[in-house]
Amino acid sequence: VKKSKKELEKLYHLWFDTNSSVLLKG
């Protein structure tokens, strides 16, 4: 469970960074 949570957090941060970049560019 901890490992899965860690993976989800990694994906979340990656998505958040990408989404933020798109918003800034937009």
CSV table of N, CA and C in Angstrom, one decimal:
chain,number,residue,atom,x,y,z
A,1,VAL,N,0.8,-1.2,0.0
A,1,VAL,CA,0.0,0.0,0.0
A,1,VAL,C,0.9,1.2,0.0
A,2,LYS,N,1.9,1.3,0.9
A,2,LYS,CA,2.8,2.4,0.9
A,2,LYS,C,3.5,2.6,-0.4
A,3,LYS,N,3.9,1.5,-1.0
A,3,LYS,CA,4.6,1.6,-2.3
A,3,LYS,C,3.6,2.2,-3.4
A,4,SER,N,2.4,1.7,-3.4
A,4,SER,CA,1.4,2.2,-4.3
A,4,SER,C,1.1,3.7,-4.1
A,5,LYS,N,1.0,4.1,-2.8
A,5,LYS,CA,0.8,5.5,-2.5
A,5,LYS,C,1.9,6.4,-3.0
A,6,LYS,N,3.1,5.8,-2.9
A,6,LYS,CA,4.3,6.6,-3.3
A,6,LYS,C,4.3,6.7,-4.8
A,7,GLU,N,3.9,5.7,-5.5
A,7,GLU,CA,3.8,5.8,-7.0
A,7,GLU,C,2.7,6.8,-7.4
A,8,LEU,N,1.6,6.8,-6.7
A,8,LEU,CA,0.5,7.7,-7.0
A,8,LEU,C,1.0,9.1,-6.8
A,9,GLU,N,1.7,9.4,-5.7
A,9,GLU,CA,2.2,10.7,-5.4
A,9,GLU,C,3.1,11.2,-6.5
A,10,LYS,N,4.0,10.3,-7.0
A,10,LYS,CA,4.9,10.6,-8.0
A,10,LYS,C,4.2,11.0,-9.3
A,11,LEU,N,3.2,10.2,-9.7
A,11,LEU,CA,2.4,10.5,-10.9
A,11,LEU,C,1.6,11.8,-10.7
A,12,TYR,N,1.1,12.0,-9.5
A,12,TYR,CA,0.3,13.2,-9.2
A,12,TYR,C,1.2,14.5,-9.4
A,13,HIS,N,2.4,14.4,-8.8
A,13,HIS,CA,3.3,15.6,-8.9
A,13,HIS,C,3.7,15.8,-10.4
A,14,LEU,N,3.9,14.7,-11.1
A,14,LEU,CA,4.3,14.8,-12.5
A,14,LEU,C,3.2,15.5,-13.3
A,15,TRP,N,1.9,15.0,-13.1
A,15,TRP,CA,0.7,15.6,-13.7
A,15,TRP,C,0.6,17.1,-13.3
A,16,PHE,N,0.8,17.3,-12.0
A,16,PHE,CA,0.6,18.7,-11.5
A,16,PHE,C,1.6,19.6,-12.2
A,17,ASP,N,2.8,19.2,-12.3
A,17,ASP,CA,3.9,20.0,-12.9
A,17,ASP,C,3.5,20.3,-14.4
A,18,THR,N,3.1,19.3,-15.1
A,18,THR,CA,2.7,19.4,-16.5
A,18,THR,C,1.5,20.3,-16.7
A,19,ASN,N,0.5,20.1,-15.8
A,19,ASN,CA,-0.7,21.0,-15.9
A,19,ASN,C,-0.3,22.4,-15.6
A,20,SER,N,0.5,22.6,-14.6
A,20,SER,CA,0.9,24.0,-14.3
A,20,SER,C,1.7,24.7,-15.4
A,21,SER,N,2.5,23.9,-16.1
A,21,SER,CA,3.3,24.4,-17.2
A,21,SER,C,2.3,24.8,-18.3
A,22,VAL,N,1.3,24.0,-18.6
A,22,VAL,CA,0.3,24.3,-19.6
A,22,VAL,C,-0.4,25.6,-19.3
A,23,LEU,N,-0.8,25.7,-18.0
A,23,LEU,CA,-1.6,26.9,-17.6
A,23,LEU,C,-0.7,28.2,-17.8
A,24,LEU,N,0.5,28.1,-17.4
A,24,LEU,CA,1.4,29.2,-17.5
A,24,LEU,C,1.6,29.6,-18.9
A,25,LYS,N,1.8,28.6,-19.8
A,25,LYS,CA,2.0,28.9,-21.2
A,25,LYS,C,0.7,29.5,-21.8
A,26,GLY,N,-0.4,28.9,-21.4
A,26,GLY,CA,-1.7,29.3,-21.9
A,26,GLY,C,-2.0,30.8,-21.5
